[in-house]
Coordinates of C-alpha atoms and ligand atoms in Angstrom, one line a residue:
M21 CA -0.2 0.2 0.4
T22 CA 1.0 3.3 -1.3
E23 CA 1.7 5.7 2.6
E24 CA 2.0 9.2 0.4
I25 CA -1.0 11.1 1.8
R26 CA -2.2 14.2 0.6
P27 CA -3.9 16.0 2.5
G28 CA -7.5 17.2 1.3
L29 CA -6.4 14.8 -1.8
Q30 CA -4.9 18.0 -3.3
D31 CA -4.1 16.9 -7.4
V32 CA -5.5 13.4 -6.2
V33 CA -7.3 12.1 -9.9
V34 CA -10.0 9.7 -8.4
A35 CA -11.8 9.4 -11.1
R36 CA -12.0 9.2 -15.3
T37 CA -14.9 11.6 -17.0
E38 CA -16.7 12.9 -19.6
V39 CA -18.7 15.5 -17.8
S40 CA -16.1 18.0 -16.8
T41 CA -12.8 19.5 -16.2
L42 CA -11.0 22.6 -15.1
D43 CA -8.9 23.5 -18.1
L44 CA -5.8 26.2 -15.9
E45 CA -4.4 26.5 -19.3
R46 CA -6.8 28.1 -21.4
E47 CA -9.0 29.3 -18.2
R48 CA -12.1 27.3 -19.4
I49 CA -14.7 25.1 -17.5
V50 CA -14.8 22.3 -20.4
V51 CA -18.3 21.3 -19.8
R52 CA -19.0 17.8 -22.1
G53 CA -16.8 19.5 -25.0
Y54 CA -18.5 23.0 -24.1
D55 CA -17.0 26.0 -22.7
L56 CA -19.0 26.9 -19.4
I57 CA -19.0 30.6 -19.6
E58 CA -19.7 30.7 -23.6
L59 CA -23.0 28.2 -22.5
A60 CA -23.8 30.8 -19.8
R61 CA -23.7 33.6 -22.7
T62 CA -25.9 31.7 -25.1
V63 CA -28.0 28.9 -23.8
R64 CA -30.0 28.8 -21.1
F65 CA -29.2 26.7 -17.6
P66 CA -32.7 23.6 -18.7
D67 CA -30.1 23.2 -21.8
V68 CA -27.4 23.2 -19.7
A69 CA -28.9 20.2 -17.8
H70 CA -30.0 18.8 -20.8
L71 CA -26.6 18.0 -22.0
L72 CA -25.7 17.2 -18.4
L73 CA -27.8 14.9 -17.8
R74 CA -28.3 13.7 -21.2
G75 CA -25.3 14.0 -22.8
H76 CA -25.9 16.4 -25.4
L77 CA -27.2 20.5 -26.0
P78 CA -30.7 19.3 -27.0
S79 CA -32.9 19.5 -30.4
S80 CA -35.7 22.2 -30.0
E81 CA -37.9 19.0 -30.2
E82 CA -36.3 17.4 -26.9
Q83 CA -35.9 21.0 -25.8
A84 CA -39.7 21.4 -26.2
A85 CA -40.0 17.9 -24.0
F86 CA -37.7 18.8 -21.5
C87 CA -39.1 21.6 -20.2
R88 CA -42.6 19.9 -20.2
E89 CA -40.7 17.2 -18.4
L90 CA -39.4 19.8 -15.3
A91 CA -42.8 21.2 -15.7
D92 CA -44.5 18.7 -15.3
L93 CA -42.5 17.3 -12.4
A94 CA -42.4 20.1 -10.9
G95 CA -44.9 20.0 -8.1
L96 CA -44.4 18.9 -4.7
P97 CA -46.4 16.2 -2.3
D98 CA -48.4 17.6 0.2
G99 CA -46.8 16.0 2.8
V100 CA -43.4 17.5 2.1
V101 CA -45.1 20.6 2.5
D102 CA -46.6 19.6 5.7
V103 CA -43.0 18.2 6.8
L104 CA -41.6 21.6 6.6
R105 CA -44.2 23.3 8.1
R106 CA -43.7 21.5 11.4
L107 CA -39.7 22.0 11.4
P108 CA -38.2 24.3 14.1
R109 CA -38.9 28.1 13.0
D110 CA -35.1 28.6 13.4
T111 CA -34.6 25.6 10.7
H112 CA -31.8 27.3 8.1
P113 CA -33.4 26.7 5.0
M114 CA -30.0 24.8 3.6
D115 CA -31.3 21.9 6.3
A116 CA -34.7 22.1 5.9
Q117 CA -34.2 21.9 1.8
R118 CA -31.9 18.3 2.8
T119 CA -34.7 16.7 4.8
A120 CA -37.3 18.2 2.2
L121 CA -34.9 16.0 -0.8
S122 CA -34.8 12.6 1.9
L123 CA -38.5 13.1 2.4
L124 CA -39.2 12.8 -1.5
A125 CA -37.4 9.6 -1.4
G126 CA -40.3 8.1 0.2
Y127 CA -42.4 9.0 -2.5
E128 CA -40.7 6.9 -5.0
D129 CA -41.4 3.7 -6.2
P130 CA -39.2 1.7 -3.7
Q131 CA -38.9 -0.9 -6.5
A132 CA -38.1 1.8 -9.1
L133 CA -35.7 3.2 -6.2
E134 CA -33.7 -0.3 -5.7
D135 CA -33.1 -0.7 -9.7
P136 CA -29.5 -0.4 -10.2
S137 CA -30.1 1.0 -13.8
V138 CA -28.3 3.8 -14.8
E139 CA -32.2 4.3 -16.6
A140 CA -33.6 4.0 -12.8
A141 CA -31.7 6.7 -12.0
E142 CA -31.9 9.1 -14.4
R143 CA -35.6 8.9 -13.8
A144 CA -35.0 9.7 -10.3
L145 CA -32.4 12.9 -10.8
M146 CA -34.5 14.2 -13.5
R147 CA -37.6 14.3 -10.6
I148 CA -35.1 15.8 -8.2
L149 CA -33.4 18.8 -10.6
A150 CA -37.7 19.2 -11.7
R151 CA -38.8 19.7 -8.0
A152 CA -35.4 20.9 -6.4
P153 CA -36.6 25.0 -6.7
A154 CA -40.3 24.0 -4.9
L155 CA -38.5 22.3 -2.4
T156 CA -36.4 24.9 -1.7
A157 CA -38.8 27.9 -1.9
A158 CA -41.3 26.1 0.0
S159 CA -38.6 25.1 2.8
Y160 CA -38.1 29.0 3.3
R161 CA -41.9 29.7 3.4
A162 CA -43.0 27.1 5.1
L163 CA -40.5 28.3 8.1
R164 CA -41.7 31.5 7.8
G165 CA -45.2 30.2 8.0
E166 CA -45.9 32.4 3.9
P167 CA -48.0 30.5 1.7
V168 CA -46.0 28.0 -0.2
L169 CA -46.4 28.9 -4.2
E170 CA -47.4 26.5 -7.0
P171 CA -44.7 26.4 -9.7
N172 CA -45.4 28.5 -12.7
P173 CA -43.7 27.1 -15.6
G174 CA -44.8 29.8 -18.2
L175 CA -42.2 32.0 -16.3
G176 CA -39.7 29.5 -16.9
F177 CA -37.2 27.4 -14.9
A178 CA -35.6 30.2 -14.1
G179 CA -38.8 32.5 -13.8
S180 CA -40.6 30.3 -11.9
F181 CA -37.3 29.4 -9.2
L182 CA -37.7 33.7 -8.9
W183 CA -41.6 33.4 -8.7
M184 CA -41.7 30.4 -6.0
I185 CA -39.2 32.3 -3.8
Q186 CA -40.4 36.1 -4.1
G187 CA -44.1 35.8 -5.0
R188 CA -43.9 37.8 -8.2
P189 CA -43.0 37.7 -11.9
R190 CA -39.8 39.1 -12.2
E191 CA -37.9 41.5 -15.0
P192 CA -36.8 39.4 -18.0
E193 CA -33.4 41.4 -17.2
I194 CA -33.3 40.3 -14.1
V195 CA -34.6 36.4 -14.6
A196 CA -31.8 36.2 -17.3
V197 CA -28.8 36.6 -14.5
F198 CA -30.6 34.6 -12.1
D199 CA -30.6 31.9 -15.1
R200 CA -26.9 32.8 -16.0
I201 CA -25.8 31.9 -11.8
L202 CA -27.7 28.5 -12.3
T203 CA -25.6 27.9 -15.2
C204 CA -22.4 28.8 -13.3
Y205 CA -23.3 27.3 -10.6
S206 CA -24.3 24.0 -12.4
E207 CA -21.4 22.2 -12.8
H208 CA -17.8 21.9 -11.4
E209 CA -15.6 18.7 -11.6
L210 CA -15.2 17.0 -8.6
A211 CA -16.0 19.5 -5.9
A212 CA -16.3 18.3 -2.3
S213 CA -20.1 17.9 -2.6
T214 CA -19.9 16.5 -6.6
F215 CA -17.1 14.1 -4.7
T216 CA -19.0 13.1 -2.0
A217 CA -22.4 12.3 -4.4
R218 CA -20.2 10.1 -6.3
V219 CA -19.2 7.8 -2.7
A220 CA -22.8 7.5 -1.8
A221 CA -23.6 6.5 -5.3
S222 CA -20.5 3.8 -5.1
T223 CA -21.7 1.9 -2.4
L224 CA -24.9 1.6 -5.1
A225 CA -26.9 4.0 -2.6
D226 CA -30.4 5.2 -4.6
P227 CA -29.9 8.9 -5.9
Y228 CA -31.5 10.8 -3.3
A229 CA -29.6 9.3 -0.9
A230 CA -26.5 10.4 -3.4
V231 CA -27.8 14.4 -3.4
V232 CA -28.8 14.0 0.1
A233 CA -24.9 13.8 0.7
A234 CA -23.9 16.0 -1.3
A235 CA -26.2 19.1 -0.3
A236 CA -24.5 17.7 3.4
A237 CA -21.0 18.6 2.0
L238 CA -22.4 22.0 -0.2
K239 CA -23.4 23.4 3.2
G240 CA -19.9 24.6 4.7
P241 CA -18.7 27.9 3.8
L242 CA -15.6 26.5 2.6
H243 CA -17.3 24.8 0.0
G244 CA -21.7 26.3 -1.4
G245 CA -22.2 28.2 2.2
A246 CA -19.5 30.4 0.8
N247 CA -21.8 32.9 -1.2
E248 CA -24.2 33.7 2.2
A249 CA -20.7 34.4 3.8
A250 CA -20.1 36.3 0.8
A251 CA -23.5 38.7 1.0
R252 CA -23.3 38.8 5.1
M253 CA -19.7 40.5 4.3
F254 CA -21.1 42.8 2.1
A255 CA -24.0 43.8 3.9
Q256 CA -21.2 44.1 6.8
I257 CA -18.9 46.4 4.8
R258 CA -22.2 48.6 4.1
M259 CA -22.8 48.7 8.0
A260 CA -19.0 50.3 8.3
G261 CA -19.4 52.9 5.9
G262 CA -19.6 51.4 2.5
E263 CA -16.4 51.8 0.1
R264 CA -13.8 53.7 2.6
A265 CA -14.7 50.9 5.1
A266 CA -14.0 48.2 2.7
E267 CA -10.4 48.1 2.8
A268 CA -10.0 48.3 6.1
Y269 CA -12.8 45.8 6.8
V270 CA -10.1 42.7 4.7
L271 CA -7.0 44.2 6.1
E272 CA -8.1 43.7 10.0
R273 CA -9.6 40.2 9.4
L274 CA -6.2 39.3 7.4
A275 CA -4.3 40.5 10.2
R276 CA -6.8 38.1 12.2
R277 CA -5.7 35.5 10.2
E278 CA -10.1 34.8 8.9
R279 CA -10.8 34.0 5.5
I280 CA -12.2 36.6 3.2
M281 CA -15.0 34.3 1.8
G282 CA -15.1 34.2 -1.8
F283 CA -11.7 34.3 -2.4
G284 CA -9.6 31.6 -3.6
H285 CA -10.0 28.0 -4.3
R286 CA -8.3 24.7 -4.7
V287 CA -8.0 24.1 -8.2
Y288 CA -7.6 27.9 -9.3
M289 CA -5.9 29.1 -6.4
H290 CA -3.9 32.5 -7.6
R291 CA -6.0 32.5 -11.0
P292 CA -9.1 33.7 -11.8
D293 CA -12.3 31.9 -11.9
P294 CA -14.0 32.2 -15.3
R295 CA -17.2 32.2 -13.8
A296 CA -16.2 35.7 -11.5
V297 CA -14.9 37.4 -14.3
L298 CA -18.3 36.9 -15.9
L299 CA -20.3 37.7 -13.4
R300 CA -18.4 40.9 -12.9
E301 CA -19.9 42.4 -15.9
D302 CA -23.6 41.4 -14.5
L303 CA -22.9 43.1 -11.2
E304 CA -21.8 46.5 -14.0
A305 CA -25.0 46.4 -15.3
F306 CA -26.7 46.6 -11.9
A307 CA -24.5 49.8 -10.8
A308 CA -26.1 51.5 -13.9
R309 CA -28.8 50.8 -13.0
D310 CA -28.6 51.9 -9.8
P311 CA -26.6 54.0 -7.3
D312 CA -27.1 52.0 -4.2
A313 CA -26.2 49.3 -6.5
A314 CA -23.6 51.1 -7.6
E315 CA -21.8 51.9 -4.1
M316 CA -22.3 47.9 -3.5
V317 CA -20.1 47.0 -6.7
R318 CA -17.8 49.5 -5.7
C319 CA -17.3 47.7 -2.3
Y320 CA -16.7 44.4 -4.4
D321 CA -13.8 46.4 -6.0
V322 CA -11.7 47.6 -3.3
V323 CA -12.3 44.8 -1.9
V324 CA -10.7 42.3 -5.3
E325 CA -8.0 44.8 -5.0
T326 CA -7.2 44.2 -1.6
M327 CA -7.6 40.6 -2.0
A328 CA -5.3 40.3 -4.7
R329 CA -2.4 43.3 -3.6
E330 CA -2.2 40.9 0.0
K331 CA -3.1 37.4 -1.2
G332 CA -2.4 37.4 -4.3
L333 CA -6.1 35.6 -4.3
H334 CA -8.7 36.1 -7.0
P335 CA -12.8 35.8 -6.3
N336 CA -14.5 33.1 -6.9
A337 CA -18.1 32.5 -8.5
D338 CA -19.4 32.9 -4.7
L339 CA -17.9 36.6 -4.6
P340 CA -19.8 37.9 -7.5
I341 CA -23.4 35.6 -6.8
G342 CA -23.6 36.5 -3.4
L343 CA -23.9 40.4 -4.3
L344 CA -26.0 39.1 -7.2
L345 CA -28.6 36.8 -5.0
H346 CA -28.4 40.4 -2.8
L347 CA -29.2 42.5 -5.7
I348 CA -31.9 40.3 -6.8
G349 CA -33.4 40.8 -3.6
I350 CA -33.0 37.3 -2.8
P351 CA -32.9 36.3 1.1
V352 CA -29.2 35.5 2.1
E353 CA -30.0 31.7 3.8
L354 CA -31.5 30.6 0.3
M355 CA -28.1 31.3 -1.4
T356 CA -26.8 28.1 -0.1
P357 CA -29.7 26.2 -1.4
I358 CA -30.6 28.4 -4.7
F359 CA -26.8 26.7 -5.9
L360 CA -27.5 23.2 -4.8
C361 CA -30.7 23.4 -7.1
A362 CA -28.0 24.0 -10.2
R363 CA -25.5 21.7 -8.6
I364 CA -27.9 19.0 -8.9
A365 CA -27.5 19.2 -12.8
G366 CA -23.7 17.9 -12.9
I367 CA -24.0 15.7 -9.8
A368 CA -26.7 13.9 -11.8
A369 CA -24.1 13.5 -14.7
H370 CA -21.5 12.4 -12.1
V371 CA -24.5 10.2 -10.3
L372 CA -25.0 8.1 -13.4
E373 CA -21.5 8.4 -14.7
Q374 CA -20.4 6.7 -10.8
R375 CA -23.4 4.3 -11.6
A376 CA -22.2 3.4 -15.6
D377 CA -18.7 2.5 -14.2
N378 CA -19.2 1.7 -10.5
R379 CA -16.4 0.4 -8.2
L380 CA -17.1 0.9 -4.1
I381 CA -15.0 4.5 -3.4
R382 CA -13.1 3.1 -1.0
P383 CA -9.6 4.7 0.4
R384 CA -7.3 3.7 3.2
A385 CA -5.8 6.0 5.8
A386 CA -2.0 5.4 7.6
Y387 CA -2.9 4.6 10.9
E388 CA -0.8 6.6 13.5
G389 CA -2.7 5.5 16.9
P390 CA -1.8 3.1 19.1
S391 CA -1.7 -0.8 19.3
G392 CA -1.9 -3.8 21.4
L393 CA -4.0 -1.8 24.2
A394 CA -6.2 -4.1 26.2
P395 CA -9.1 -3.3 28.7
P396 CA -7.7 -2.7 32.2
E397 CA -8.2 -5.7 34.8
G398 CA -11.8 -5.7 36.4
F399 CA -13.2 -3.0 33.3
T400 CA -16.8 -3.6 34.3
P401 CA -19.1 -2.7 30.5
S402 CA -21.2 0.1 31.0
A403 CA -25.1 -0.8 31.9
C404 CA -26.5 0.9 28.8
Ligands
CMC512 N1 -9.0 34.0 2.8 C1 -7.5 34.3 3.0 N2 -7.0 33.4 2.8 C2 -7.1 32.5 2.4 C3 -8.3 32.2 1.4 C4 -8.8 33.3 1.6 N3 -10.0 33.1 1.3 N4 -8.0 31.2 0.9 C5 -6.8 30.3 0.6 N5 -6.2 31.9 2.0 C6 -5.1 31.8 2.0 C7 -4.8 30.5 3.5 O1 -4.6 31.4 4.8 C8 -3.1 30.3 3.6 O2 -2.3 30.6 3.6 P1 -1.1 30.3 4.3 O3 -0.6 28.9 3.5 O4 -0.1 31.7 4.2 O5 -2.0 29.4 5.8 C9 -3.5 30.0 1.7 O6 -4.2 30.4 0.8 C10 -4.0 28.1 1.2 O7 -4.7 28.6 1.9 P2 -5.6 26.1 1.9 O8 -6.8 26.3 2.7 O9 -4.3 25.4 2.6 O10 -5.9 26.1 0.7 P3 -7.0 25.5 0.2 O11 -6.9 24.5 -1.2 O12 -6.9 23.9 0.9 O13 -8.2 25.7 -0.1 C11 -10.2 27.2 -0.2 C12 -9.3 26.1 -0.8 C13 -11.4 27.5 -1.4 C14 -11.0 25.6 0.7 C15 -9.6 28.2 0.9 O14 -9.5 29.6 -0.4 C16 -11.0 29.2 1.1 O15 -11.2 28.4 2.5 N6 -11.5 30.3 0.7 C17 -13.0 30.8 1.1 C18 -13.9 29.6 0.9 C19 -14.4 30.1 0.3 O16 -15.0 30.9 -0.8 N7 -14.9 29.1 -0.7 C20 -15.5 28.8 -2.0 C21 -14.9 28.3 -2.9 S1 -15.1 28.4 -4.8 C22 -16.6 27.3 -5.0 C23 -17.1 26.2 -4.3 O17 -16.6 25.0 -4.5 O18 -17.8 26.6 -3.6

């Protein structure tokens, strides 16, 4: 057994994949051969979801069928909403969402859940993807005792998602930004959540279990939770005085050796994240329309300049997305659940790939504890 240990599995290649890669030389995220940033500019999230789940961009007939399928499957069983309403009010929507995803498994045909085929998994994953927006909006609204809104398929996937959260149809340009955010989040190779999903899938656990496992890994601030943390940071900077307080805010935290969320990345680290570069353009559009947004975007730029100068670190996708979602009016606790909804498309592709050529993922650890111990003489076993 090789004893070389790479903490955090840094640069360890654990799988072959046809889903995506981070092409550092060309500064591209390649998804099934396409540049993700080009996709974000030119197609809609459901097209990218089709590409991820079904392996190719849809023809116009396939587009219509896929959108119909997403719309037909989008509603939630009443029982799920009932359970969400019974959760303690202070439950984080990310926890509520993960709980609701687990509950959904109970509404599947048990035989279909046990079916180890790729086809059965694809059907379940399509249902999870379609229901994720309703489930996410319901997680938030039910906890607050607000009415839970039905999907509104006439508004499109992104538009209906915003509708269920905010209770009003949003302007086309806002829906377009939200759709781009979903595409930017849709797939990113072996991020911690996707890897976790593949580990769960490798045990032949059903797709719900794999997505729930991924949701657990996504919650942390070093991964998906970073968008929420970034949005909170901008709110604090604003309270502290806005643009003129932004540099001091960063320097104080760096002096305390704290991390600034929304910067750095295991794979890019000192290179730009192409998603953050694209989404900075959307921030510009907000700034041009609204002086309040313009002030926040200036704070953004000061934070970015300070981090580049002090640490040589670039923003990752979570920094602009935290701010964009705030400018769209999304509650901060819903930002990471929204990330998961989009990433389910990529996770689905990886779970299917794992199933198609499965081998249990089971690494080893280098043991550094004692050995040869025995319970002391006369040790009495506990009574419980
Ligand atoms: N703020 C301040 N310092 C940082 C940051 C940051 N955001 N990120 C890395 N560093 C420093 C870190 O302190 C360390 O410095 P030193 O060597 O002096 O101790 C050095 O950079 C290397 O950090 P590391 O933790 O060993 O690197 P990693 O590859 O394990 O961490 C990371 C990657 C994403 C966890 C880290 O950059 C981080 O904590 N970023 C903030 C959280 C964040 O934005 N996460 C979202 C990641 S991208 C989207 C996603 O996948 O969800």
